[in-house]
mmCIF file of C-alpha atoms and ligand atoms in Angstrom:
data_model
loop_
_atom_site.group_PDB
_atom_site.id
_atom_site.type_symbol
_atom_site.label_atom_id
_atom_site.label_comp_id
_atom_site.label_asym_id
_atom_site.label_seq_id
_atom_site.Cartn_x
_atom_site.Cartn_y
_atom_site.Cartn_z
ATOM 1 C CA MET H 869 0.000 0.000 0.000
ATOM 2 C CA VAL H 870 1.273 3.466 -0.801
ATOM 3 C CA ASN H 871 0.173 6.138 1.634
ATOM 4 C CA ARG H 872 -0.089 9.860 1.001
ATOM 5 C CA ARG H 873 3.196 10.636 2.753
ATOM 6 C CA MET H 874 5.049 8.074 0.647
ATOM 7 C CA PHE H 875 3.476 9.539 -2.483
ATOM 8 C CA LEU H 876 4.552 13.026 -1.524
ATOM 9 C CA LEU H 877 8.088 11.914 -0.607
ATOM 10 C CA GLY H 878 8.326 9.815 -3.773
ATOM 11 C CA SER H 879 7.041 12.686 -5.887
ATOM 12 C CA ALA H 880 9.514 15.126 -4.364
ATOM 13 C CA ALA H 881 12.439 12.741 -4.905
ATOM 14 C CA ALA H 882 11.371 11.989 -8.461
ATOM 15 C CA ALA H 883 10.910 15.672 -9.235
ATOM 16 C CA ALA H 884 14.389 16.410 -7.823
ATOM 17 C CA ALA H 885 15.826 13.706 -10.087
ATOM 18 C CA GLY H 886 13.949 15.140 -13.063
ATOM 19 C CA GLN H 887 11.759 12.023 -13.375
ATOM 20 C CA SER H 888 8.038 11.731 -14.004
ATOM 21 C CA THR H 889 6.069 12.027 -10.760
ATOM 22 C CA SER H 890 3.251 9.796 -11.901
ATOM 23 C CA GLN H 891 2.575 6.806 -9.655
ATOM 24 C CA ALA H 892 -0.468 4.565 -9.709
ATOM 25 C CA VAL H 893 -3.009 4.901 -6.927
ATOM 26 C CA GLY H 894 -4.592 1.471 -6.341
ATOM 27 C CA THR H 895 -8.315 2.135 -6.706
ATOM 28 C CA GLY H 896 -11.446 0.188 -5.807
ATOM 29 C CA MET H 897 -14.957 1.022 -7.004
ATOM 30 C CA ILE H 898 -18.012 0.086 -4.906
ATOM 31 C CA GLY H 899 -21.248 0.317 -6.910
ATOM 32 C CA VAL H 900 -20.861 0.379 -10.697
ATOM 33 C CA GLY H 901 -24.407 1.252 -11.758
ATOM 34 C CA ASN H 902 -25.331 4.430 -13.662
ATOM 35 C CA ARG H 903 -23.101 6.797 -11.758
ATOM 36 C CA GLY H 904 -20.435 4.313 -10.769
ATOM 37 C CA SER H 905 -19.798 3.319 -14.397
ATOM 38 C CA TYR H 906 -19.480 7.004 -15.327
ATOM 39 C CA LEU H 907 -17.028 7.534 -12.459
ATOM 40 C CA LEU H 908 -15.121 4.464 -13.625
ATOM 41 C CA ARG H 909 -14.613 6.099 -17.039
ATOM 42 C CA GLY H 910 -13.284 9.181 -15.245
ATOM 43 C CA VAL H 911 -10.951 7.095 -13.079
ATOM 44 C CA MET H 912 -9.667 5.171 -16.120
ATOM 45 C CA SER H 913 -8.751 8.478 -17.751
ATOM 46 C CA GLN H 914 -6.488 9.537 -14.848
ATOM 47 C CA PRO H 915 -2.752 8.964 -15.344
ATOM 48 C CA ASN H 916 -2.311 8.273 -11.619
ATOM 49 C CA ALA H 917 -5.033 5.656 -11.188
ATOM 50 C CA LYS H 918 -5.010 1.891 -11.484
ATOM 51 C CA VAL H 919 -8.322 0.089 -10.998
ATOM 52 C CA LEU H 920 -7.545 -2.968 -8.867
ATOM 53 C CA ALA H 921 -11.013 -3.955 -7.696
ATOM 54 C CA LEU H 922 -14.675 -3.576 -8.611
ATOM 55 C CA CYS H 923 -17.725 -4.407 -6.552
ATOM 56 C CA ASP H 924 -21.452 -4.629 -7.248
ATOM 57 C CA ILE H 925 -24.194 -6.959 -6.085
ATOM 58 C CA LYS H 926 -25.540 -7.145 -9.652
ATOM 59 C CA PRO H 927 -23.386 -9.522 -11.745
ATOM 60 C CA ASP H 928 -24.338 -7.928 -15.082
ATOM 61 C CA ARG H 929 -23.129 -4.516 -13.933
ATOM 62 C CA LEU H 930 -19.949 -6.008 -12.534
ATOM 63 C CA ASP H 931 -19.242 -7.749 -15.853
ATOM 64 C CA LYS H 932 -19.826 -4.563 -17.818
ATOM 65 C CA ALA H 933 -17.524 -2.605 -15.532
ATOM 66 C CA ALA H 934 -14.844 -5.288 -15.700
ATOM 67 C CA THR H 935 -14.959 -5.051 -19.488
ATOM 68 C CA ALA H 936 -14.693 -1.252 -19.346
ATOM 69 C CA ALA H 937 -11.691 -1.530 -17.001
ATOM 70 C CA ALA H 938 -10.065 -4.511 -18.800
ATOM 71 C CA LYS H 939 -6.830 -2.554 -19.346
ATOM 72 C CA ASP H 940 -6.229 -2.695 -15.544
ATOM 73 C CA ASN H 941 -7.512 -6.269 -15.134
ATOM 74 C CA PRO H 942 -9.384 -5.606 -11.859
ATOM 75 C CA ALA H 943 -10.655 -8.293 -9.472
ATOM 76 C CA THR H 944 -14.441 -8.382 -9.054
ATOM 77 C CA TYR H 945 -16.420 -8.840 -5.852
ATOM 78 C CA ALA H 946 -20.039 -8.985 -4.714
ATOM 79 C CA ASP H 947 -19.019 -8.149 -1.132
ATOM 80 C CA TRP H 948 -17.778 -4.563 -0.724
ATOM 81 C CA ARG H 949 -15.821 -5.403 2.433
ATOM 82 C CA LYS H 950 -13.382 -7.427 0.308
ATOM 83 C CA ILE H 951 -12.323 -4.163 -1.347
ATOM 84 C CA ILE H 952 -11.838 -2.450 1.999
ATOM 85 C CA ASP H 953 -9.745 -5.422 3.215
ATOM 86 C CA ARG H 954 -7.281 -5.205 0.321
ATOM 87 C CA LYS H 955 -4.033 -3.611 1.453
ATOM 88 C CA ASP H 956 -3.083 -2.543 -2.074
ATOM 89 C CA VAL H 957 -6.261 -0.473 -2.507
ATOM 90 C CA ASP H 958 -5.368 3.112 -1.570
ATOM 91 C CA ALA H 959 -8.538 4.858 -2.772
ATOM 92 C CA VAL H 960 -12.185 3.834 -2.811
ATOM 93 C CA PHE H 961 -15.045 5.272 -4.871
ATOM 94 C CA ILE H 962 -18.548 4.764 -3.438
ATOM 95 C CA ALA H 963 -21.519 5.035 -5.826
ATOM 96 C CA THR H 964 -24.100 2.810 -4.176
ATOM 97 C CA PRO H 965 -27.617 3.931 -3.153
ATOM 98 C CA PRO H 966 -27.526 6.830 -0.646
ATOM 99 C CA ASP H 967 -28.561 4.844 2.462
ATOM 100 C CA LEU H 968 -25.354 2.767 2.134
ATOM 101 C CA HIS H 969 -22.840 5.605 1.755
ATOM 102 C CA SER H 970 -22.228 6.278 5.417
ATOM 103 C CA GLU H 971 -21.432 2.705 6.485
ATOM 104 C CA MET H 972 -19.163 2.150 3.476
ATOM 105 C CA ALA H 973 -17.362 5.503 3.752
ATOM 106 C CA VAL H 974 -16.747 5.071 7.491
ATOM 107 C CA ALA H 975 -15.341 1.553 6.982
ATOM 108 C CA ALA H 976 -13.083 2.747 4.139
ATOM 109 C CA LEU H 977 -11.771 5.723 6.113
ATOM 110 C CA ARG H 978 -11.118 3.564 9.188
ATOM 111 C CA ALA H 979 -9.169 1.149 6.992
ATOM 112 C CA GLY H 980 -6.947 4.030 5.882
ATOM 113 C CA LYS H 981 -8.355 4.547 2.378
ATOM 114 C CA HIS H 982 -8.794 7.823 0.536
ATOM 115 C CA VAL H 983 -12.496 8.148 -0.265
ATOM 116 C CA TYR H 984 -14.528 9.669 -3.072
ATOM 117 C CA CYS H 985 -18.140 9.273 -1.932
ATOM 118 C CA GLU H 986 -21.147 10.110 -4.058
ATOM 119 C CA LYS H 987 -23.647 12.621 -2.777
ATOM 120 C CA PRO H 988 -25.521 12.723 -0.474
ATOM 121 C CA ILE H 989 -22.898 11.474 1.976
ATOM 122 C CA GLY H 990 -25.757 10.448 4.281
ATOM 123 C CA ILE H 991 -29.544 10.735 4.422
ATOM 124 C CA THR H 992 -29.922 11.175 8.207
ATOM 125 C CA PRO H 993 -28.061 13.455 10.637
ATOM 126 C CA ALA H 994 -26.570 10.365 12.345
ATOM 127 C CA GLN H 995 -25.170 9.055 9.043
ATOM 128 C CA VAL H 996 -23.671 12.427 8.163
ATOM 129 C CA ARG H 997 -22.154 12.755 11.644
ATOM 130 C CA ALA H 998 -20.553 9.302 11.362
ATOM 131 C CA VAL H 999 -18.833 10.128 8.052
ATOM 132 C CA MET H 1000 -17.795 13.548 9.377
ATOM 133 C CA GLU H 1001 -16.186 12.034 12.483
ATOM 134 C CA ALA H 1002 -14.404 9.302 10.541
ATOM 135 C CA ALA H 1003 -13.103 11.746 7.915
ATOM 136 C CA LYS H 1004 -11.857 14.184 10.543
ATOM 137 C CA LYS H 1005 -10.056 11.418 12.462
ATOM 138 C CA SER H 1006 -8.392 10.117 9.308
ATOM 139 C CA ASN H 1007 -5.462 11.823 7.564
ATOM 140 C CA LYS H 1008 -6.797 10.652 4.212
ATOM 141 C CA VAL H 1009 -8.447 12.593 1.408
ATOM 142 C CA PHE H 1010 -12.255 12.671 1.437
ATOM 143 C CA VAL H 1011 -14.140 14.138 -1.505
ATOM 144 C CA PRO H 1012 -17.953 14.189 -1.748
ATOM 145 C CA GLY H 1013 -19.460 13.865 -5.231
ATOM 146 C CA GLN H 1014 -20.522 17.527 -5.290
ATOM 147 C CA GLN H 1015 -18.809 17.988 -8.647
ATOM 148 C CA LEU H 1016 -20.282 21.451 -9.321
ATOM 149 C CA ARG H 1017 -17.532 22.618 -6.945
ATOM 150 C CA SER H 1018 -14.980 21.747 -9.648
ATOM 151 C CA MET H 1019 -16.684 23.724 -12.421
ATOM 152 C CA LYS H 1020 -14.689 26.789 -13.378
ATOM 153 C CA GLU H 1021 -17.739 28.943 -14.174
ATOM 154 C CA TYR H 1022 -19.126 28.486 -10.653
ATOM 155 C CA ILE H 1023 -15.736 28.916 -8.965
ATOM 156 C CA GLU H 1024 -15.302 32.238 -10.806
ATOM 157 C CA ALA H 1025 -18.836 33.481 -10.240
ATOM 158 C CA VAL H 1026 -18.879 32.651 -6.526
ATOM 159 C CA ARG H 1027 -15.479 34.314 -6.086
ATOM 160 C CA LYS H 1028 -16.894 37.473 -7.684
ATOM 161 C CA ILE H 1029 -19.993 37.335 -5.492
ATOM 162 C CA ARG H 1030 -17.671 37.040 -2.461
ATOM 163 C CA ASP H 1031 -15.691 40.013 -3.815
ATOM 164 C CA GLY H 1032 -18.890 42.080 -3.781
ATOM 165 C CA ILE H 1033 -20.116 42.378 -7.408
ATOM 166 C CA ILE H 1034 -23.703 42.347 -6.143
ATOM 167 C CA GLY H 1035 -22.934 43.966 -2.780
ATOM 168 C CA ASP H 1036 -24.198 41.946 0.179
ATOM 169 C CA VAL H 1037 -26.163 38.810 -0.664
ATOM 170 C CA ILE H 1038 -29.666 39.244 0.789
ATOM 171 C CA MET H 1039 -31.908 36.701 -0.929
ATOM 172 C CA VAL H 1040 -31.818 33.592 -3.118
ATOM 173 C CA LYS H 1041 -34.656 32.215 -5.218
ATOM 174 C CA ALA H 1042 -33.916 28.771 -6.597
ATOM 175 C CA GLN H 1043 -35.677 25.812 -8.113
ATOM 176 C CA ARG H 1044 -34.946 22.311 -9.264
ATOM 177 C CA HIS H 1045 -37.827 21.327 -11.470
ATOM 178 C CA ALA H 1046 -37.692 18.380 -13.822
ATOM 179 C CA THR H 1047 -39.698 17.825 -16.974
ATOM 180 C CA ALA H 1048 -40.433 14.244 -15.876
ATOM 181 C CA ASP H 1049 -40.122 11.898 -12.967
ATOM 182 C CA LEU H 1050 -37.313 9.362 -13.083
ATOM 183 C CA PRO H 1051 -38.413 6.282 -15.062
ATOM 184 C CA HIS H 1052 -41.008 4.105 -13.295
ATOM 185 C CA ASP H 1053 -39.874 0.935 -15.081
ATOM 186 C CA GLY H 1054 -37.183 -0.035 -12.572
ATOM 187 C CA THR H 1055 -34.285 1.405 -14.575
ATOM 188 C CA SER H 1056 -33.816 4.264 -12.103
ATOM 189 C CA GLY H 1057 -32.790 1.817 -9.387
ATOM 190 C CA ASP H 1058 -34.884 -0.204 -6.970
ATOM 191 C CA TRP H 1059 -34.087 2.311 -4.243
ATOM 192 C CA TYR H 1060 -34.929 5.713 -5.705
ATOM 193 C CA PHE H 1061 -38.675 5.900 -4.911
ATOM 194 C CA ASP H 1062 -38.183 4.606 -1.345
ATOM 195 C CA VAL H 1063 -37.601 7.555 0.984
ATOM 196 C CA ASN H 1064 -35.718 5.376 3.467
ATOM 197 C CA ARG H 1065 -33.181 4.453 0.794
ATOM 198 C CA SER H 1066 -32.741 7.622 -1.293
ATOM 199 C CA GLY H 1067 -33.810 10.222 1.275
ATOM 200 C CA GLY H 1068 -36.255 11.631 -1.299
ATOM 201 C CA TYR H 1069 -35.873 14.028 -4.207
ATOM 202 C CA LEU H 1070 -34.603 16.965 -2.139
ATOM 203 C CA ILE H 1071 -31.867 14.950 -0.436
ATOM 204 C CA GLU H 1072 -30.884 12.776 -3.385
ATOM 205 C CA GLN H 1073 -31.045 15.305 -6.212
ATOM 206 C CA SER H 1074 -31.467 18.887 -4.972
ATOM 207 C CA VAL H 1075 -28.432 18.440 -2.720
ATOM 208 C CA HIS H 1076 -26.411 19.772 -5.710
ATOM 209 C CA ASN H 1077 -28.541 22.913 -6.030
ATOM 210 C CA LEU H 1078 -28.633 23.511 -2.276
ATOM 211 C CA ASP H 1079 -24.847 23.216 -2.131
ATOM 212 C CA LEU H 1080 -24.525 25.902 -4.820
ATOM 213 C CA CYS H 1081 -26.922 28.139 -2.853
ATOM 214 C CA ASN H 1082 -24.869 27.706 0.347
ATOM 215 C CA TRP H 1083 -21.695 28.409 -1.601
ATOM 216 C CA ALA H 1084 -23.122 31.607 -3.114
ATOM 217 C CA ILE H 1085 -24.464 32.808 0.242
ATOM 218 C CA GLY H 1086 -21.264 31.773 2.061
ATOM 219 C CA ALA H 1087 -23.091 30.062 4.928
ATOM 220 C CA HIS H 1088 -25.469 27.265 5.808
ATOM 221 C CA PRO H 1089 -29.093 27.860 6.815
ATOM 222 C CA THR H 1090 -30.115 28.297 10.436
ATOM 223 C CA ARG H 1091 -33.751 27.262 10.001
ATOM 224 C CA ALA H 1092 -36.210 25.890 7.443
ATOM 225 C CA SER H 1093 -39.956 25.581 7.020
ATOM 226 C CA GLY H 1094 -41.805 24.026 4.140
ATOM 227 C CA ILE H 1095 -44.443 21.848 2.592
ATOM 228 C CA GLY H 1096 -44.142 18.903 0.259
ATOM 229 C CA GLY H 1097 -46.227 16.062 -1.056
ATOM 230 C CA ILE H 1098 -47.079 13.584 -3.773
ATOM 231 C CA LEU H 1099 -49.524 15.579 -5.870
ATOM 232 C CA LEU H 1100 -49.215 14.044 -9.340
ATOM 233 C CA HIS H 1101 -47.626 10.592 -9.077
ATOM 234 C CA LYS H 1102 -49.804 9.173 -6.290
ATOM 235 C CA ASN H 1103 -48.725 5.588 -5.542
ATOM 236 C CA ASP H 1104 -46.836 5.640 -8.822
ATOM 237 C CA PRO H 1105 -44.709 3.611 -8.961
ATOM 238 C CA PRO H 1106 -46.630 1.454 -6.459
ATOM 239 C CA GLY H 1107 -45.378 1.928 -2.904
ATOM 240 C CA ARG H 1108 -43.780 5.288 -3.723
ATOM 241 C CA THR H 1109 -42.794 7.176 -0.576
ATOM 242 C CA ILE H 1110 -40.841 10.118 -2.035
ATOM 243 C CA PHE H 1111 -42.467 13.488 -2.702
ATOM 244 C CA ASP H 1112 -42.904 14.729 -6.246
ATOM 245 C CA CYS H 1113 -42.971 18.394 -5.247
ATOM 246 C CA GLY H 1114 -42.186 20.731 -2.402
ATOM 247 C CA ALA H 1115 -41.481 24.318 -1.379
ATOM 248 C CA ILE H 1116 -39.060 25.294 1.359
ATOM 249 C CA ASN H 1117 -38.063 28.593 2.914
ATOM 250 C CA TYR H 1118 -34.591 28.664 4.400
ATOM 251 C CA GLU H 1119 -33.279 31.344 6.760
ATOM 252 C CA TYR H 1120 -29.560 32.154 6.785
ATOM 253 C CA PRO H 1121 -27.441 34.215 9.185
ATOM 254 C CA GLY H 1122 -27.950 37.979 8.946
ATOM 255 C CA GLY H 1123 -31.555 37.650 7.776
ATOM 256 C CA VAL H 1124 -30.622 36.307 4.312
ATOM 257 C CA MET H 1125 -33.561 34.344 2.943
ATOM 258 C CA MET H 1126 -33.849 31.592 0.400
ATOM 259 C CA SER H 1127 -36.915 30.193 -1.277
ATOM 260 C CA PHE H 1128 -36.521 26.811 -2.989
ATOM 261 C CA THR H 1129 -39.019 24.753 -4.930
ATOM 262 C CA GLN H 1130 -38.829 21.338 -6.544
ATOM 263 C CA ASN H 1131 -41.148 19.334 -8.749
ATOM 264 C CA VAL H 1132 -41.033 16.699 -11.455
ATOM 265 C CA PHE H 1133 -43.765 18.143 -13.685
ATOM 266 C CA HIS H 1134 -42.336 21.320 -15.250
ATOM 267 C CA PRO H 1135 -43.411 21.011 -18.904
ATOM 268 C CA ARG H 1136 -40.615 20.991 -21.439
ATOM 269 C CA GLY H 1137 -40.293 24.375 -23.107
ATOM 270 C CA MET H 1138 -42.234 26.258 -20.422
ATOM 271 C CA PRO H 1139 -40.383 29.500 -19.636
ATOM 272 C CA ASN H 1140 -38.374 30.026 -16.479
ATOM 273 C CA GLY H 1141 -36.147 27.003 -16.938
ATOM 274 C CA ASN H 1142 -36.182 23.734 -15.069
ATOM 275 C CA GLN H 1143 -33.380 24.765 -12.768
ATOM 276 C CA TYR H 1144 -32.082 28.131 -11.719
ATOM 277 C CA ILE H 1145 -30.465 29.937 -8.819
ATOM 278 C CA TYR H 1146 -31.009 33.697 -8.650
ATOM 279 C CA VAL H 1147 -28.683 35.280 -6.105
ATOM 280 C CA TYR H 1148 -29.876 38.766 -5.144
ATOM 281 C CA GLY H 1149 -27.622 41.343 -3.505
ATOM 282 C CA THR H 1150 -27.808 44.992 -2.501
ATOM 283 C CA LYS H 1151 -26.339 46.092 -5.881
ATOM 284 C CA GLY H 1152 -27.736 43.544 -8.329
ATOM 285 C CA ALA H 1153 -28.257 39.858 -8.913
ATOM 286 C CA VAL H 1154 -26.474 36.876 -10.454
ATOM 287 C CA ASP H 1155 -28.305 34.210 -12.413
ATOM 288 C CA LEU H 1156 -25.899 31.475 -11.311
ATOM 289 C CA MET H 1157 -26.751 28.216 -13.090
ATOM 290 C CA GLY H 1158 -25.607 27.491 -16.635
ATOM 291 C CA THR H 1159 -23.622 30.546 -17.631
ATOM 292 C CA PRO H 1160 -23.396 32.739 -14.521
ATOM 293 C CA THR H 1161 -24.588 36.219 -15.480
ATOM 294 C CA LEU H 1162 -24.668 39.500 -13.575
ATOM 295 C CA TYR H 1163 -27.591 41.919 -13.742
ATOM 296 C CA SER H 1164 -26.785 45.204 -12.041
ATOM 297 C CA LEU H 1165 -29.367 47.319 -10.197
ATOM 298 C CA THR H 1166 -27.664 50.475 -11.455
ATOM 299 C CA GLY H 1167 -26.528 51.715 -14.887
ATOM 300 C CA ASP H 1168 -28.078 50.187 -18.001
ATOM 301 C CA ALA H 1169 -28.356 46.764 -16.343
ATOM 302 C CA LYS H 1170 -26.819 45.055 -19.393
ATOM 303 C CA PRO H 1171 -26.205 41.390 -18.522
ATOM 304 C CA VAL H 1172 -22.513 40.523 -18.028
ATOM 305 C CA VAL H 1173 -21.153 36.963 -17.978
ATOM 306 C CA VAL H 1174 -19.269 36.465 -14.698
ATOM 307 C CA GLY H 1175 -18.200 32.844 -15.034
ATOM 308 C CA GLU H 1176 -16.719 31.188 -18.128
ATOM 309 C CA LYS H 1177 -16.665 27.435 -18.719
ATOM 310 C CA ALA H 1178 -13.244 25.773 -18.849
ATOM 311 C CA GLN H 1179 -11.964 25.366 -22.438
ATOM 312 C CA PRO H 1180 -11.764 22.506 -23.089
ATOM 313 C CA ASP H 1181 -14.251 21.461 -20.434
ATOM 314 C CA ASP H 1182 -13.048 18.444 -18.402
ATOM 315 C CA PRO H 1183 -16.088 16.340 -17.410
ATOM 316 C CA HIS H 1184 -13.881 14.561 -14.862
ATOM 317 C CA ALA H 1185 -12.287 17.621 -13.232
ATOM 318 C CA HIS H 1186 -13.609 16.582 -9.797
ATOM 319 C CA ILE H 1187 -12.000 13.145 -10.078
ATOM 320 C CA ALA H 1188 -8.745 14.695 -11.326
ATOM 321 C CA ALA H 1189 -8.763 16.982 -8.263
ATOM 322 C CA PHE H 1190 -9.252 13.940 -5.997
ATOM 323 C CA TYR H 1191 -6.140 12.225 -7.415
ATOM 324 C CA ASN H 1192 -4.184 15.472 -7.341
ATOM 325 C CA ALA H 1193 -4.967 15.731 -3.626
ATOM 326 C CA VAL H 1194 -3.995 12.090 -3.020
ATOM 327 C CA VAL H 1195 -0.751 12.222 -5.004
ATOM 328 C CA ASN H 1196 0.427 15.816 -4.692
ATOM 329 C CA GLY H 1197 -1.453 17.108 -1.647
ATOM 330 C CA GLY H 1198 -3.412 19.422 -4.006
ATOM 331 C CA LYS H 1199 -6.267 21.578 -2.745
ATOM 332 C CA LEU H 1200 -9.670 19.910 -2.557
ATOM 333 C CA PRO H 1201 -12.547 21.526 -4.466
ATOM 334 C CA ALA H 1202 -14.944 19.981 -1.931
ATOM 335 C CA ASP H 1203 -14.152 18.379 1.413
ATOM 336 C CA ILE H 1204 -16.032 16.621 4.184
ATOM 337 C CA THR H 1205 -17.386 19.901 5.596
ATOM 338 C CA ILE H 1206 -18.878 20.824 2.215
ATOM 339 C CA GLY H 1207 -20.344 17.343 1.730
ATOM 340 C CA ALA H 1208 -21.787 17.253 5.234
ATOM 341 C CA THR H 1209 -23.190 20.781 5.023
ATOM 342 C CA ALA H 1210 -24.854 20.078 1.679
ATOM 343 C CA ALA H 1211 -26.430 16.855 2.961
ATOM 344 C CA LEU H 1212 -27.590 18.491 6.199
ATOM 345 C CA THR H 1213 -29.122 21.436 4.311
ATOM 346 C CA ALA H 1214 -31.179 18.962 2.293
ATOM 347 C CA ILE H 1215 -32.062 16.919 5.394
ATOM 348 C CA LEU H 1216 -33.184 20.114 7.164
ATOM 349 C CA GLY H 1217 -35.499 20.972 4.257
ATOM 350 C CA HIS H 1218 -36.805 17.407 4.131
ATOM 351 C CA GLN H 1219 -37.581 17.416 7.872
ATOM 352 C CA ALA H 1220 -39.374 20.764 7.490
ATOM 353 C CA MET H 1221 -41.483 19.438 4.591
ATOM 354 C CA THR H 1222 -42.395 16.197 6.306
ATOM 355 C CA SER H 1223 -43.113 17.682 9.741
ATOM 356 C CA GLY H 1224 -44.833 20.851 8.529
ATOM 357 C CA GLN H 1225 -42.908 22.614 11.329
ATOM 358 C CA ALA H 1226 -40.025 25.068 11.271
ATOM 359 C CA VAL H 1227 -36.845 23.101 12.002
ATOM 360 C CA ASP H 1228 -33.650 24.595 13.488
ATOM 361 C CA TRP H 1229 -30.247 23.626 12.110
ATOM 362 C CA LYS H 1230 -29.081 23.070 15.680
ATOM 363 C CA SER H 1231 -31.701 20.361 16.178
ATOM 364 C CA LEU H 1232 -29.850 18.225 13.594
ATOM 365 C CA GLY H 1233 -27.146 17.833 16.248
ATOM 366 C CA VAL H 1234 -24.150 17.799 13.895
ATOM 367 C CA GLU H 1235 -21.289 20.323 14.161
ATOM 368 C CA VAL H 1236 -19.866 21.279 10.746
HETATM 369 N N1 NAD I 2600 -22.870 13.383 -8.620
HETATM 370 C C1 NAD I 2600 -23.858 13.222 -9.485
HETATM 371 O O1 NAD I 2600 -24.142 14.086 -10.311
HETATM 372 C C2 NAD I 2600 -24.657 11.951 -9.449
HETATM 373 C C3 NAD I 2600 -25.430 11.566 -10.551
HETATM 374 C C4 NAD I 2600 -26.166 10.392 -10.472
HETATM 375 C C5 NAD I 2600 -26.152 9.640 -9.310
HETATM 376 N N2 NAD I 2600 -25.406 10.063 -8.254
HETATM 377 C C6 NAD I 2600 -25.384 9.298 -6.980
HETATM 378 O O2 NAD I 2600 -24.710 8.066 -7.187
HETATM 379 C C7 NAD I 2600 -25.296 7.060 -6.351
HETATM 380 C C8 NAD I 2600 -25.722 5.879 -7.226
HETATM 381 O O3 NAD I 2600 -26.708 6.313 -8.139
HETATM 382 P P1 NAD I 2600 -26.959 5.526 -9.504
HETATM 383 O O4 NAD I 2600 -27.851 6.365 -10.327
HETATM 384 O O5 NAD I 2600 -25.666 5.084 -10.067
HETATM 385 O O6 NAD I 2600 -27.776 4.250 -8.976
HETATM 386 P P2 NAD I 2600 -27.745 2.776 -9.568
HETATM 387 O O7 NAD I 2600 -28.848 2.020 -8.929
HETATM 388 O O8 NAD I 2600 -27.677 2.823 -11.066
HETATM 389 O O9 NAD I 2600 -26.337 2.225 -9.066
HETATM 390 C C9 NAD I 2600 -26.099 1.820 -7.763
HETATM 391 C C10 NAD I 2600 -25.318 0.498 -7.839
HETATM 392 O O10 NAD I 2600 -24.986 0.099 -6.510
HETATM 393 C C11 NAD I 2600 -25.121 -1.311 -6.473
HETATM 394 N N3 NAD I 2600 -25.276 -1.750 -5.084
HETATM 395 C C12 NAD I 2600 -26.373 -1.694 -4.297
HETATM 396 N N4 NAD I 2600 -26.119 -2.209 -3.091
HETATM 397 C C13 NAD I 2600 -24.815 -2.595 -3.102
HETATM 398 C C14 NAD I 2600 -23.957 -3.203 -2.138
HETATM 399 N N5 NAD I 2600 -24.392 -3.503 -0.922
HETATM 400 N N6 NAD I 2600 -22.679 -3.453 -2.503
HETATM 401 C C15 NAD I 2600 -22.233 -3.160 -3.744
HETATM 402 N N7 NAD I 2600 -23.006 -2.585 -4.704
HETATM 403 C C16 NAD I 2600 -24.264 -2.307 -4.382
HETATM 404 C C17 NAD I 2600 -26.349 -1.605 -7.318
HETATM 405 O O11 NAD I 2600 -26.407 -2.951 -7.718
HETATM 406 C C18 NAD I 2600 -26.155 -0.637 -8.459
HETATM 407 O O12 NAD I 2600 -25.456 -1.199 -9.539
HETATM 408 C C19 NAD I 2600 -26.450 7.731 -5.624
HETATM 409 O O13 NAD I 2600 -26.019 8.178 -4.375
HETATM 410 C C20 NAD I 2600 -26.771 8.933 -6.480
HETATM 411 O O14 NAD I 2600 -27.307 10.008 -5.737
HETATM 412 C C21 NAD I 2600 -24.644 11.172 -8.310
#
């Protein structure tokens, strides 16, 4: 097993000798379904990665992944603990259903692995706390799958918001609407429509949008209230327990307010986009999603692009940043605090929607 210190020492020595600093990080992938197979492609494209082990409980998915990773000739397992037990596996990717992330991430961190864990890192406060504690105790790299944090246009736009282009941020209006529900034919996973497995739409999907909102505001919410329900897809698919729509008001420090809605029935082509985040400040507003654009409250209010996409755009920038942190000690675009805060923001909104009561951040009982 090669640990981070050995990598750094090896890299420094190699650099001093004028040699290449590339060294393979033994990598294991747990869960190679839709997302996991996409992550696998990203891992295979990294010069510093070698895929040693793959795990999935579905043999067909495991076979497909093994074929995709044939160049590295990985071992395949149905039991994820076999990957954690391997001494030559330095880094583990977790892309299983959300209710399994916490147990797997904690076990991997305790075994001394670097971890890339898909979002949400947990679907209950206790799960998030467990990952948080394990990551903080470990000296390994932990990256949550909040990949918007690696997108240049958002990094630039949020930096400009922090620098004051819209003055003080006072309000955010955001939505994650979809033109359709995920497929009801079983292809979206046997877990997605079960709230105890996915956490529901807000926790499983909107966690990306809520993370961007927190990032733009520069804080996490202190309180939430909301309503949610199943208004269109009643008992569809049969046994469904996740909402198909909801509306949440979040309060942030300093009186900043955010209003967030979600649904899965926003007709294609209807104006006002499926997803947006409008960040309002004392001097103007930024339309953050897509191409971040500034609209000033003064002057001629001509829209100005404030975040440019990377050219060429690297779809695996988040994975590249993970390996750069493991091998070179590079800065993380998203760490455990960001992953935990994003998950807890979604959990707070979910608790508000399901209880119909205002819920305080403090009642979640997790320090971030
Ligand atoms: N970051 C993103 O943009 C993004 C996008 C899509 C999905 N995701 C996340 O990725 C995760 C997986 O989503 P998906 O769409 O790939 O779901 P999926 O159902 O297609 O894949 C999950 C895989 O995990 C496997 N699995 C289940 N239990 C297992 C176990 N005990 N051990 C090993 N494997 C097991 C399943 O067989 C399946 O192949 C979810 O947390 C989801 O939120 C993230």
